[in-house]
Coordinates of C-alpha atoms in Angstrom, one line a residue:
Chain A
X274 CA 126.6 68.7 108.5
X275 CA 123.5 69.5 106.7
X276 CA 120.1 69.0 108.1
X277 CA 119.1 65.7 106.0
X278 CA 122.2 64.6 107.5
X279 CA 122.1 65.6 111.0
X280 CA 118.3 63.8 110.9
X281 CA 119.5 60.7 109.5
X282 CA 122.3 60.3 112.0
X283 CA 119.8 61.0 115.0
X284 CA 117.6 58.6 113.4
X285 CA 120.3 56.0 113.2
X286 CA 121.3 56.8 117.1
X287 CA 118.2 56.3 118.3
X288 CA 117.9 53.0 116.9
X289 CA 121.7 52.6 118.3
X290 CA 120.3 52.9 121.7
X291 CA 117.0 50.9 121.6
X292 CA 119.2 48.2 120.4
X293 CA 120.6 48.5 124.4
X294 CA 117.6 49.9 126.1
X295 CA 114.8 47.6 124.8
X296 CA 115.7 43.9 125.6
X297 CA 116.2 44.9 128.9
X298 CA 112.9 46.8 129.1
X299 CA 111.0 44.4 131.8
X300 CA 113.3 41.9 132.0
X301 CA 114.6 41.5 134.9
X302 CA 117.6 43.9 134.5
X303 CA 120.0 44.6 136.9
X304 CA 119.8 47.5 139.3
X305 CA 123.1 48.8 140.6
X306 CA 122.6 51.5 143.7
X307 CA 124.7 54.6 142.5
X308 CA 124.1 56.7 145.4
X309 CA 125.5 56.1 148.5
X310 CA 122.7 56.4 150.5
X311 CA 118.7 56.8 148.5
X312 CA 118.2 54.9 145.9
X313 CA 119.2 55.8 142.9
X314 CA 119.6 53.1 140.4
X315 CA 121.7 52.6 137.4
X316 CA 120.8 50.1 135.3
X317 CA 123.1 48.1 133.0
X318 CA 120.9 49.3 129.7
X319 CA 121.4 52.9 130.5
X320 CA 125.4 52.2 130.4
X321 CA 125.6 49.7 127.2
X322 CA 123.0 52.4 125.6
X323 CA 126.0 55.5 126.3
X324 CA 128.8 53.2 125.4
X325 CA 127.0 52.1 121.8
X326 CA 125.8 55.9 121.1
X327 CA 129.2 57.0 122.2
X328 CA 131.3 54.6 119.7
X329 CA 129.0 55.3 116.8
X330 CA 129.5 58.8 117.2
X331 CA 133.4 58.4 117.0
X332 CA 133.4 56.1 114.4
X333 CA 131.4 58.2 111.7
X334 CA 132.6 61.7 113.3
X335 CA 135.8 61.1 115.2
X336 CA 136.2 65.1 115.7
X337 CA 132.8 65.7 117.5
X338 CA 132.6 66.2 120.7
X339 CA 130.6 64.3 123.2
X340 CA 129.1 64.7 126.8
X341 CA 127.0 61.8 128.7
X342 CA 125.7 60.5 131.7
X343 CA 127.8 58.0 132.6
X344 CA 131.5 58.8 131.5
X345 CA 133.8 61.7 131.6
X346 CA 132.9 63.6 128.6
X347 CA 135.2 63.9 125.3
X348 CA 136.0 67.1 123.5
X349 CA 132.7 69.2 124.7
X350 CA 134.2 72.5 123.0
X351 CA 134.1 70.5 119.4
X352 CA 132.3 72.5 117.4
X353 CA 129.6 69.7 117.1
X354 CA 128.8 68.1 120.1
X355 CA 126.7 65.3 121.6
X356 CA 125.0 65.5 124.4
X357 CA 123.5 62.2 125.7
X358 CA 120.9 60.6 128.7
X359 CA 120.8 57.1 127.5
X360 CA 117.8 56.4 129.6
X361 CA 116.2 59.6 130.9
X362 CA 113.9 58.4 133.6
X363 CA 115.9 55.6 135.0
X364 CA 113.3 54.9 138.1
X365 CA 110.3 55.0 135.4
X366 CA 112.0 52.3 133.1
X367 CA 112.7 50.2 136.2
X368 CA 108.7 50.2 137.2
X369 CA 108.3 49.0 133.4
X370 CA 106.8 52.3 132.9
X371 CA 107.0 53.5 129.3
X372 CA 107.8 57.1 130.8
X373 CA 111.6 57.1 130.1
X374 CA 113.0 58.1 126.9
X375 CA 116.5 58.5 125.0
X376 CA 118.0 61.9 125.0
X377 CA 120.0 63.3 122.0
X378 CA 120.9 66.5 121.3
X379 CA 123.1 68.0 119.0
X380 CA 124.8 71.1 119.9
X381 CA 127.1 73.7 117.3
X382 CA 129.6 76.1 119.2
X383 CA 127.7 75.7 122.1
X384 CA 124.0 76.0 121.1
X385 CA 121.2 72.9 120.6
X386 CA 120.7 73.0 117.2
X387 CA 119.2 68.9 116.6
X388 CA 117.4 66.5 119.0
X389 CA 115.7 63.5 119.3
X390 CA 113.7 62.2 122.6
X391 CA 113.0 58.6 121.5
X392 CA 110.7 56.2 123.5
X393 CA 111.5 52.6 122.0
X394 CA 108.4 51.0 123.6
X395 CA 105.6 52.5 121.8
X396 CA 107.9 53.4 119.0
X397 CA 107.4 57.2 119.1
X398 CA 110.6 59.1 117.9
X399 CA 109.9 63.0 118.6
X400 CA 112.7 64.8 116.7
X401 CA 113.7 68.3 115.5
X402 CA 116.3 69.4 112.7
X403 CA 116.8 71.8 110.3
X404 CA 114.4 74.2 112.0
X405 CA 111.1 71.9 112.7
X406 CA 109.8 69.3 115.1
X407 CA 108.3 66.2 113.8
X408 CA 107.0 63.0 115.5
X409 CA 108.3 59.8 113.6
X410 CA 105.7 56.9 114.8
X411 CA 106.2 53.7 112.7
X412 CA 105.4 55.0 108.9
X413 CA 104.4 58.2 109.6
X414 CA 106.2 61.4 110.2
X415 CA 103.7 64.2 112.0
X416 CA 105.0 67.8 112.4
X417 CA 104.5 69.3 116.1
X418 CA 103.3 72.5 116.9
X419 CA 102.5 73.6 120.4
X420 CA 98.9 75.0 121.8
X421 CA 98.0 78.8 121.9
X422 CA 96.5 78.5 125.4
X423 CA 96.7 82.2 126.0
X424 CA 96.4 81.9 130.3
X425 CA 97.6 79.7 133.2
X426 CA 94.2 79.2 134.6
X427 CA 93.4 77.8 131.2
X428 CA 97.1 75.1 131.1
X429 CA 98.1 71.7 132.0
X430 CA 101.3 72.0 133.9
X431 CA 103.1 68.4 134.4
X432 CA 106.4 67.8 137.0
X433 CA 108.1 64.5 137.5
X434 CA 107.2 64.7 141.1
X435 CA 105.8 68.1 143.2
X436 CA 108.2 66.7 145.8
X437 CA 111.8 67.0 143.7
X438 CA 112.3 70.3 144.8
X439 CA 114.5 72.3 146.8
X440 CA 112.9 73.9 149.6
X441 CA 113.2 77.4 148.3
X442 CA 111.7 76.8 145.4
X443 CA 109.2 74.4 146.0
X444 CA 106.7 77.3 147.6
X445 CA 106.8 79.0 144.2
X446 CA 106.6 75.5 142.1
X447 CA 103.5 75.2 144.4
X448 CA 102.0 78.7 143.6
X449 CA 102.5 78.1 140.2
X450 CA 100.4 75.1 140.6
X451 CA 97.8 76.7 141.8
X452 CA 97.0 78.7 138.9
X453 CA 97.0 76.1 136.1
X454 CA 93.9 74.4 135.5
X455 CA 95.0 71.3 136.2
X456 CA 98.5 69.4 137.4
X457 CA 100.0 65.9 136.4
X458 CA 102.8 63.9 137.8
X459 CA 105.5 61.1 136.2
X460 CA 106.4 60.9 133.1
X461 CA 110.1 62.5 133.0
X462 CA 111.2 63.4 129.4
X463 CA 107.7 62.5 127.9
X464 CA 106.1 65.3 129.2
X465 CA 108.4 67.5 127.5
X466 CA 107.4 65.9 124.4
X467 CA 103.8 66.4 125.0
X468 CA 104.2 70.4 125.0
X469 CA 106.0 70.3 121.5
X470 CA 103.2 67.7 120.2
X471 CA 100.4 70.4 121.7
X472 CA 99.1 68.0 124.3
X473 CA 99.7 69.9 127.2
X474 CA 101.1 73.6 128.1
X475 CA 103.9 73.8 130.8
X476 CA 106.9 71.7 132.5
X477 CA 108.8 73.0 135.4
X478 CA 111.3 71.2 136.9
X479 CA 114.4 71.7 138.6
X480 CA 118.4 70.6 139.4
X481 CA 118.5 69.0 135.4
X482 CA 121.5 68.3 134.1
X483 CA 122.8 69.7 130.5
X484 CA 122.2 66.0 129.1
X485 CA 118.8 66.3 130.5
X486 CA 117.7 69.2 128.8
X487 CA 119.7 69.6 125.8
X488 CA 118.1 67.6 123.0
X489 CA 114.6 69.1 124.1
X490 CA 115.2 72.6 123.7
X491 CA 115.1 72.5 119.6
X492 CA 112.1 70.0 120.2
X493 CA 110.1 72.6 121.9
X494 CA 111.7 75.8 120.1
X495 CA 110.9 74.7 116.8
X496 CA 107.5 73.2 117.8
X497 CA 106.7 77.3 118.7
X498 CA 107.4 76.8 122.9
X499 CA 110.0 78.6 124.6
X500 CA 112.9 76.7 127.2
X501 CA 114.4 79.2 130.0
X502 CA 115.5 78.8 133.7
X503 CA 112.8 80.1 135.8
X504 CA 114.5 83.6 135.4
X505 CA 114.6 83.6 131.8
X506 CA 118.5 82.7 131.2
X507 CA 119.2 79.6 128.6
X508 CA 118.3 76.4 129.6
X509 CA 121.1 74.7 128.0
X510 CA 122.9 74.1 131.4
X511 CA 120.1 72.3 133.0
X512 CA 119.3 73.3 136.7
X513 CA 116.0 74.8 137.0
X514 CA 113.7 74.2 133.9
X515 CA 110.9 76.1 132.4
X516 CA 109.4 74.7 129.5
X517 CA 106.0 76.5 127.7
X518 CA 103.9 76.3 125.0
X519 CA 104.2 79.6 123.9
X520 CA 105.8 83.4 124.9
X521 CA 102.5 84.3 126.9
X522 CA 102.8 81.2 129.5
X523 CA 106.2 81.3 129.7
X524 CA 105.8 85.3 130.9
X525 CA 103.0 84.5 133.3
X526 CA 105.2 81.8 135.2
X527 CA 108.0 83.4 135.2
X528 CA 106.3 86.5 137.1
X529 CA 105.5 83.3 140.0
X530 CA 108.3 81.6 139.8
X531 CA 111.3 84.6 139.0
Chain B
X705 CA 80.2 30.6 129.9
X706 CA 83.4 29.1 129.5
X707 CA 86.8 30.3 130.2
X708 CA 88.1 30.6 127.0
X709 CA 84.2 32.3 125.6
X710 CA 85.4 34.8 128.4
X711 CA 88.6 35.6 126.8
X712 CA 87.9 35.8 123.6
X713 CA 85.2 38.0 124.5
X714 CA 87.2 40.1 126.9
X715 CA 89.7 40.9 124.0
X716 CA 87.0 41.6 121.6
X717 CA 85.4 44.3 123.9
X718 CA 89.1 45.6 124.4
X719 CA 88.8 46.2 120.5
X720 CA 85.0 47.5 120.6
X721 CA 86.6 50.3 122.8
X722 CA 89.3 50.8 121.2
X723 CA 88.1 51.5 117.6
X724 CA 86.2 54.5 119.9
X725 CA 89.0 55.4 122.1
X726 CA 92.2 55.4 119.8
X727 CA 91.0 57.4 116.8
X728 CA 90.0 60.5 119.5
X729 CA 93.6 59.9 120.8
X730 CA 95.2 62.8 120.9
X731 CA 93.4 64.5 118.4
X732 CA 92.0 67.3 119.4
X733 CA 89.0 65.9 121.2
X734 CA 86.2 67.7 122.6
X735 CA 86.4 68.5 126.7
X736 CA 83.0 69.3 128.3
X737 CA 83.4 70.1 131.8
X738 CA 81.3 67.5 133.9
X739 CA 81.8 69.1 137.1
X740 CA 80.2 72.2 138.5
X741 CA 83.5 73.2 140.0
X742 CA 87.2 72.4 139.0
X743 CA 88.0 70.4 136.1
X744 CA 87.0 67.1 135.2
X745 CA 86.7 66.4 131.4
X746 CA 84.7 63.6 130.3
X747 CA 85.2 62.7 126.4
X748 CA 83.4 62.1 123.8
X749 CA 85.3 59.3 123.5
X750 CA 84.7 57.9 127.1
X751 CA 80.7 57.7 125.9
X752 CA 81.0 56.9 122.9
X753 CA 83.2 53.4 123.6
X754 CA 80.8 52.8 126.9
X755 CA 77.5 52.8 124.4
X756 CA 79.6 50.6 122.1
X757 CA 80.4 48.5 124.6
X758 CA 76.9 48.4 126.4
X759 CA 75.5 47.4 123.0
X760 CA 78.1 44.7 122.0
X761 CA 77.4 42.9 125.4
X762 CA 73.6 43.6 125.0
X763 CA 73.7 41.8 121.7
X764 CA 75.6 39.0 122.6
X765 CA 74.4 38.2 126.3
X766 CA 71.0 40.0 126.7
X767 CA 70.4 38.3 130.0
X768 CA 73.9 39.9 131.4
X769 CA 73.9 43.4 133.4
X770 CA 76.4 46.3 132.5
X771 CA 77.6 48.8 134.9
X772 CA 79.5 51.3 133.3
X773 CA 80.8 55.2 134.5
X774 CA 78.4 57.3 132.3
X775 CA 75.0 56.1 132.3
X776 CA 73.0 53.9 134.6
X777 CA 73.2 50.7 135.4
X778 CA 71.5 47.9 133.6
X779 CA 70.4 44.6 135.7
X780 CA 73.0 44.9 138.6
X781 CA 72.0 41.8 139.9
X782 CA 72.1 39.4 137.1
X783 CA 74.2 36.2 137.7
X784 CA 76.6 37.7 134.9
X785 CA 77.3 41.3 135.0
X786 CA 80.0 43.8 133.4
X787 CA 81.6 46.6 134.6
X788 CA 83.3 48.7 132.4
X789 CA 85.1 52.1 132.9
X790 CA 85.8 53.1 129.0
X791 CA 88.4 55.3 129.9
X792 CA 90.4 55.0 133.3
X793 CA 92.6 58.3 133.5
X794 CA 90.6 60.4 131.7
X795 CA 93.0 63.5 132.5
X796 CA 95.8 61.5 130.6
X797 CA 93.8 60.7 127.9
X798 CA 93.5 64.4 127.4
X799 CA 96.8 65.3 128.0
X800 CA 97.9 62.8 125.6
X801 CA 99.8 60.3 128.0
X802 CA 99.6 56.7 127.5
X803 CA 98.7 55.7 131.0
X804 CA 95.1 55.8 130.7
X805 CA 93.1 52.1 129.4
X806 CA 90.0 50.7 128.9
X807 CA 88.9 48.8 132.0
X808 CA 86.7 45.4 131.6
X809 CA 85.6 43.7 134.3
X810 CA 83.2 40.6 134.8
X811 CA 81.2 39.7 138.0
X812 CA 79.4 36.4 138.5
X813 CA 76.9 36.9 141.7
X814 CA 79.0 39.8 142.8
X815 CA 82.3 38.3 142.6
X816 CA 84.9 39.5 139.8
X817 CA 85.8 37.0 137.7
X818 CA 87.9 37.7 134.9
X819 CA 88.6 40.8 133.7
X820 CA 91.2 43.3 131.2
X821 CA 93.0 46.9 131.3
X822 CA 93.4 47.4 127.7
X823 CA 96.5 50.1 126.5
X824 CA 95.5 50.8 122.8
X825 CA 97.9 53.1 122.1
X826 CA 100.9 50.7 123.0
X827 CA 98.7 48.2 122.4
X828 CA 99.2 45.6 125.7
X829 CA 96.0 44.0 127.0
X830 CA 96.5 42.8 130.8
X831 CA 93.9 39.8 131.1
X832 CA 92.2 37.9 133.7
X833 CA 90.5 34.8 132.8
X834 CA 89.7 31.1 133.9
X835 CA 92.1 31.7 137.2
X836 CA 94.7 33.0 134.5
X837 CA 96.8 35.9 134.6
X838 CA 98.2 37.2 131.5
X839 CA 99.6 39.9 128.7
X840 CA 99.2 40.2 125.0
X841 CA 101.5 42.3 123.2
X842 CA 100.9 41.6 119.4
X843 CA 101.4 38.3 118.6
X844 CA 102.6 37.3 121.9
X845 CA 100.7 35.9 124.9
X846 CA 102.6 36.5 128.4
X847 CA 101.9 35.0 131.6
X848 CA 101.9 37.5 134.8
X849 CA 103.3 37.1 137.9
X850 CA 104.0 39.4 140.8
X851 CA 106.9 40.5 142.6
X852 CA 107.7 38.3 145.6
X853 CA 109.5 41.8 147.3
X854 CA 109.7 40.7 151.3
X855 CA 109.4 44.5 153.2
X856 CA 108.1 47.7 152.1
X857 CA 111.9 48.9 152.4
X858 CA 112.7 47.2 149.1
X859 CA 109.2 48.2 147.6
X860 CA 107.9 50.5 145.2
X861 CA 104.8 52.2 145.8
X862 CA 102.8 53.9 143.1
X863 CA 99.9 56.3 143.3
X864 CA 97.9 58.7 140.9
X865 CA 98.6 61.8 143.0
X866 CA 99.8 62.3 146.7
X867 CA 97.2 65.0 146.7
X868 CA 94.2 63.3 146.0
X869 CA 93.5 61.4 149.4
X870 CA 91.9 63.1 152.2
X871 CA 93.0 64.7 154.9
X872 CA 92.3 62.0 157.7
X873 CA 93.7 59.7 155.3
X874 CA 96.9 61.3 153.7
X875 CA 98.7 61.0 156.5
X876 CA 98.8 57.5 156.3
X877 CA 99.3 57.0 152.9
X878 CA 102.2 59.7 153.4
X879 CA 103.5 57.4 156.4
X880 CA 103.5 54.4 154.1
X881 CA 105.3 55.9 151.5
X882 CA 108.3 56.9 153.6
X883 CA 108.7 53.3 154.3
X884 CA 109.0 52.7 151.0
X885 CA 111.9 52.7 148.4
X886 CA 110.7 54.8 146.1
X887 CA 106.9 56.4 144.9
X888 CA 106.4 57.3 141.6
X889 CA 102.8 58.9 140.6
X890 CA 100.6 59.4 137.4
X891 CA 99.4 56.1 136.0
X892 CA 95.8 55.7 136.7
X893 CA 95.1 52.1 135.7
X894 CA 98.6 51.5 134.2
X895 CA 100.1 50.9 137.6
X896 CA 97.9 48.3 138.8
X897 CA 98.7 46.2 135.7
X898 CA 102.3 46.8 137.0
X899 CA 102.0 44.9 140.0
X900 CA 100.2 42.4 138.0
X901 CA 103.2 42.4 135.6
X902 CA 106.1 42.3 138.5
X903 CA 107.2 45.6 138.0
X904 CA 106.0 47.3 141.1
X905 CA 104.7 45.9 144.7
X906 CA 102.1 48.1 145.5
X907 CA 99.1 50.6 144.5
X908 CA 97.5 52.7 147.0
X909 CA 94.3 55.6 146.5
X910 CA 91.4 56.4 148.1
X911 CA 87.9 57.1 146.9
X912 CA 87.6 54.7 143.5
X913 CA 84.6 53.4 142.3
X914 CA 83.6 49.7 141.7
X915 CA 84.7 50.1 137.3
X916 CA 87.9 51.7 139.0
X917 CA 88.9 48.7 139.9
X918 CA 86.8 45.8 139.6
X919 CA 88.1 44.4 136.0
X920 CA 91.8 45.0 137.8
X921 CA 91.4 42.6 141.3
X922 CA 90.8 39.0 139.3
X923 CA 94.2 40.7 137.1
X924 CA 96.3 41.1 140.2
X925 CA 94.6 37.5 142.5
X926 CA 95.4 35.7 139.3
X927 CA 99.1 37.2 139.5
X928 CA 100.0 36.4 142.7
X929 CA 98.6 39.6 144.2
X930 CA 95.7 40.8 147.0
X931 CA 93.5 43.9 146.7
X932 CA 91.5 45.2 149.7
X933 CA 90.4 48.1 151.4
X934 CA 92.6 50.2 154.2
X935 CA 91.3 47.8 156.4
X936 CA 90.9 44.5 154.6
X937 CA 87.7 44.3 153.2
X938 CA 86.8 43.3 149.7
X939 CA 87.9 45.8 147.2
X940 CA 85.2 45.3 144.4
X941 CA 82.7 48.1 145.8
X942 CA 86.0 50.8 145.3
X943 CA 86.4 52.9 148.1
X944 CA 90.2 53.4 149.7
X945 CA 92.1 51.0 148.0
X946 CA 95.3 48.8 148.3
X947 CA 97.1 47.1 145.9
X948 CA 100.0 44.4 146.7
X949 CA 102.2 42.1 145.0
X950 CA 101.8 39.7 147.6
X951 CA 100.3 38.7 151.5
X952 CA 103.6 39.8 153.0
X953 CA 103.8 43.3 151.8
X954 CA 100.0 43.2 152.5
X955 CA 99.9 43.0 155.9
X956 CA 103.0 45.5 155.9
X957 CA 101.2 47.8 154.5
X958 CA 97.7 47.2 156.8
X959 CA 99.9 48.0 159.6
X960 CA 100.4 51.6 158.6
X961 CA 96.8 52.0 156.6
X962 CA 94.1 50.8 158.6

């Protein structure tokens, strides 16, 4: 695939899953209560969005793989494969909040190479082919770069929620907070998006799946951050994320959260 | 005035702030530090939109008073009087997060009348006005309602931060949300047009000041909704603050608070 094509397709998937996500947004959608005990809600959206992405995947590129949410996935040693969250930030998108996003990444022989984290309310597509990062927002196609901010006590770390993590890590997610200049809460895969679009410095966040994690890595890679576990190991896996704006943060957190 | 000179004024403000607020958006805005210690940015574009907004009202209703965040207040006691925070969520505004509006609010002998949280980026204005509650989205016009949620053990609470409360008072709050569904934080403003909207049942934070929350109580009553103090009291001074889709859930949530 080249990378004209690989941006087209992403483009096209995006709009795939808005198609799904969208009329739903606020209105009234059906909550289903995965979890047996919690809540943890699935909504109808999140499943159409999967099956559409996942059938216009097959029909223009039957041998790629692909590796979602919701279903089992198919082929995930293709050489290309898909790796899907049709609605990253389920909670967010049923509070109407327009925190949630749709994940797609594109992987090669087992490395993120494409992505796209596309928010369908205010229309912002953040994507990255071919080696760059570029924000799509109505007519206008913006490249991303991320911040120099050259010290912790100087960054804006965000975190879904300080209250997401595991015991034994959540004393050094704390410390960690402690030294930025300033923390912010909510906002799931959008806060990702705001390190490669410069507007903040830091994510950390832990027990992510691959199809969490996946299509953001090339965002913030070829926006200039840097995507690890919190002891430097890929990312590509998901379970405990650091995401920076540049190679200095990343080896200031790492010595508080390694 | 009328009710419908108050909306059409209302949503021409919302635009007087906006032409301030929305070109600074995200564009590498300058940040002095307003506070001795810690971290609290105040924008150019927060005083620049208040002055433009001051001067509009001035122009058009020279007998009216304005209270705004940044400078001091004009004719408090007027029969008429505005209050106007130009930017609510300041730290999102920075961090380039659409969660932050422009907050509207008008008092007639010390009782909030009308009012609007105005998104520019995504473009929704939340209005109050003439006993109406309502949302316009582009070309549409919306009417709000909220949630008719029965117990906090089907609610959702939000908040801005579970840090930001005091000591003798985070307990509570920290009661209250365990008897909730689910919390999700960051949001600022954006979360009490949530509950106006009938996407969330309640709002809870301490320490706000009357343009925190004055253009949002006539936006939630109108809906369906109640805002009070912990203890019950009018809200429109700001202070500890709660939020509620409806009386039920109110007094729920007294139970634990006050």
């Amino acid at each position: 695939m080249s990378d004209l094509e690989i941006e087209h397709f992403l483009d096209e998937l995006c709009e795939v899953a808005a198609a799904e996500t969208l009329p739903r947004f606020r209105a009234g959608i059906d909550i289903t209560n995965k979890a047996t005990g919690g809540f943890d809600p699935v909504t109808e959206a999140d499943r159409a969005a999967e099956r559409a992405l996942r059938d216009c995947i097959a029909k223009r590129y039957p041998e790629h793989g692909f590796v979602g949410e919701e279903e089992a996935p198919v082929r995930p040693q293709a050489e290309y494969c898909w790796v899907v969250d049709p609605i990253d930030g389920t909670r967010a998108y049923v509070c109407g909040l327009p925190s949630w996003g749709t994940l797609i990444g594109l992987m090669r022989n087992g490395k993120p190479i494409a992505g796209a984290m596309h928010q369908p309310f205010t229309g912002e597509k953040f994507m990255a082919a071919g080696g760059k990062a570029f924000l799509r927002h109505g007519d206008s196609r913006m490249k991303l770069a991320t911040r120099q901010t050259g010290s912790l006590s100087d960054a804006t770390l965000m975190t879904t929620s300080p209250f997401l993590f595991p015991p034994e890590l959540e004393q050094r997610y704390r410390q960690l907070e402690k030294c930025c200049r300033q923390a912010r809460y909510g906002f799931d895969c959008y806060a990702y998006a705001m390190v490669a679009a410069g507007n903040i410095d830091l994510v950390v966040e832990s027990g992510l799946k691959t199809f969490d994690i996946a299509a953001l890595i090339p965002l913030i890679e070829n926006a200039g951050g840097i995507v690890t576990d919190w002891h430097g190991g890929p990312a590509v896996g998901g379970g405990d994320i650091l995401a920076c704006a540049n190679r200095e943060l990343h080896a200031e957190a790492m010595s508080i959260l390694a």
